[in-house]
Amino acid sequence: MATRSIVGRNRRAIFAGLGVAVLCAGACSSSKPAPAPPHALELWGDLKPIVSVKELMRDMLDPASDNIFDAVKVVSTRQGTVERIPKTDEDWNKIRIGAVTLVEGVYLLKIPRPFAPDGDQNNSAGPGATELSPAQIKAKLEADPVLWNAKIEALRNVGLEVLEIVKQRKVEELWDAGGNLDQACEACHIEYWYPGDRALLQKLDQRIQERYEQSRGDKAGRGR
C-alpha cells in the first residue's frame, strides 16, 4: 500500500538545522528604560531551554505537524484510491492537539538555545555540502532577527488557521491548510537550513502540486 500525502514525507523528516535569535531592542538615549511593546507579555518566571533547536523541532514540532499533514490524504491500493479524512471526535482531537502544540511550541524558538546537539554540524562539511552549519545559521539570524521572527509568526498563523478549521470541522479546508503549513516550513528551511537546494525544492513543490491536483480531481469525479 502506497500512501500519497499532500506533503512529501521526505521533506518533513525533521525541521533540522534551524537556529533562533531574539529581537534586539535599540539603545535608548534616555536614562529611563524603553517601554515594552504593547504585545509583549511579562513572564511568570525564567525560561531555561533543555534541548537544542534541532531536537525541539524533531521531538515536538515535527510530530505535531504530522497530525495536520496526515489529516487528509489519498491512499493508493490495487483496488484504487481511497480518500482518508477526519470523521470521528478522536480524528479531530488529534488534529487539534497538533495545532495547539504547533502554535504554542513554535514560540519556544524565540528562546536562545544551541542550534544542534554537541558535535552535530549538519551536512555542512565537504565539497557540495548543501546545509548550513549551526554557526552559519546563528550568524544569519543575528544579522536579521526580524526575518527569523517573521518566519515563526508565519508558522504560528497556520496553526491558528487549523484551530479554526477544527472548531468548524471544515474538512475541505484541511487540504489547503496542509499546503499552507508546507509552504511556511519550507520558506524557513530554504532560508536557514539548505539554501543551496532551491532547484530541488522547486521540483518537489511541483510533484506535491501534481499530487494535490490529482487528489482533488478524483474527488470531483466521484461527486459527479
Coordinates of N, CA and C in Angstrom, one line a residue, residues 6 68 92 95-96 98-100 102-103 153-184 212:
I6 N -0.6 15.0 1.0 CA -0.5 16.2 0.3 C 0.9 16.8 0.4
I68 N -1.4 17.3 11.4 CA -2.1 18.1 10.4 C -1.8 17.6 9.0
W92 N -10.6 14.4 15.0 CA -10.5 15.9 15.1 C -9.7 16.3 16.3
I95 N -6.0 16.3 15.4 CA -5.6 17.5 14.6 C -5.5 18.7 15.6
R96 N -6.5 18.8 16.5 CA -6.4 19.9 17.4 C -5.1 19.9 18.3
G98 N -2.3 18.6 17.5 CA -1.2 19.0 16.6 C -1.1 20.5 16.5
A99 N -2.3 21.2 16.3 CA -2.3 22.6 16.1 C -2.0 23.4 17.3
V100 N -2.5 22.9 18.5 CA -2.2 23.6 19.8 C -0.7 23.5 20.0
L102 N 1.7 23.1 17.9 CA 2.4 24.0 17.0 C 2.4 25.4 17.4
V103 N 1.2 26.0 17.7 CA 1.1 27.4 17.9 C 1.8 27.8 19.2
E153 N 6.2 33.6 13.2 CA 4.8 34.1 13.2 C 4.0 33.4 12.0
A154 N 4.7 33.3 10.9 CA 4.0 32.7 9.7 C 3.6 31.2 10.0
L155 N 4.5 30.5 10.7 CA 4.2 29.1 11.0 C 3.1 29.1 12.1
R156 N 3.2 30.0 13.0 CA 2.1 30.0 14.1 C 0.8 30.4 13.5
N157 N 0.7 31.2 12.5 CA -0.5 31.6 11.9 C -1.2 30.4 11.2
V158 N -0.4 29.5 10.7 CA -1.0 28.3 10.1 C -1.7 27.5 11.2
G159 N -1.0 27.3 12.3 CA -1.6 26.6 13.4 C -2.9 27.2 13.9
L160 N -2.9 28.5 13.9 CA -4.2 29.2 14.3 C -5.3 28.9 13.3
E161 N -4.9 28.9 12.0 CA -5.8 28.6 11.0 C -6.4 27.2 11.2
V162 N -5.6 26.3 11.5 CA -6.1 24.9 11.7 C -7.0 24.8 12.9
L163 N -6.7 25.5 14.0 CA -7.6 25.5 15.1 C -9.0 26.0 14.8
E164 N -9.1 27.0 13.9 CA -10.4 27.5 13.5 C -11.1 26.4 12.6
I165 N -10.3 25.8 11.8 CA -10.9 24.7 11.0 C -11.4 23.6 11.8
V166 N -10.7 23.2 12.9 CA -11.2 22.2 13.8 C -12.5 22.6 14.5
K167 N -12.5 23.8 14.9 CA -13.7 24.3 15.6 C -15.0 24.1 14.7
Q168 N -14.8 24.4 13.4 CA -15.9 24.3 12.5 C -16.0 23.0 11.7
R169 N -15.0 22.2 11.9 CA -14.9 20.9 11.3 C -15.1 21.0 9.8
K170 N -14.3 21.8 9.1 CA -14.4 22.0 7.7 C -13.3 21.2 7.0
V171 N -13.7 20.0 6.6 CA -12.7 19.0 6.0 C -12.0 19.6 4.8
E172 N -12.8 20.3 3.9 CA -12.2 20.7 2.7 C -11.1 21.7 2.9
E173 N -11.2 22.5 4.0 CA -10.1 23.5 4.2 C -8.9 22.9 4.8
L174 N -8.9 21.6 5.2 CA -7.7 21.0 5.7 C -6.7 20.7 4.6
W175 N -7.2 20.5 3.4 CA -6.3 20.3 2.2 C -5.4 21.6 2.0
D176 N -6.1 22.8 2.0 CA -5.3 24.0 1.8 C -4.4 24.3 3.0
A177 N -4.9 23.9 4.2 CA -4.1 24.2 5.4 C -2.8 23.4 5.4
G178 N -2.9 22.1 4.9 CA -1.7 21.3 4.8 C -0.7 22.0 3.8
G179 N -1.2 22.5 2.7 CA -0.3 23.2 1.8 C 0.3 24.5 2.4
N180 N -0.5 25.2 3.1 CA 0.0 26.4 3.8 C 1.1 26.1 4.8
L181 N 0.9 25.0 5.5 CA 1.9 24.5 6.5 C 3.2 24.1 5.8
D182 N 3.0 23.4 4.7 CA 4.2 23.0 4.0 C 5.0 24.3 3.5
Q183 N 4.3 25.3 3.0 CA 4.9 26.5 2.5 C 5.6 27.2 3.6
A184 N 5.0 27.3 4.8 CA 5.6 28.0 5.9 C 6.9 27.3 6.4
Y212 N -1.6 16.9 -5.3 CA -2.7 17.6 -4.7 C -3.8 17.8 -5.8

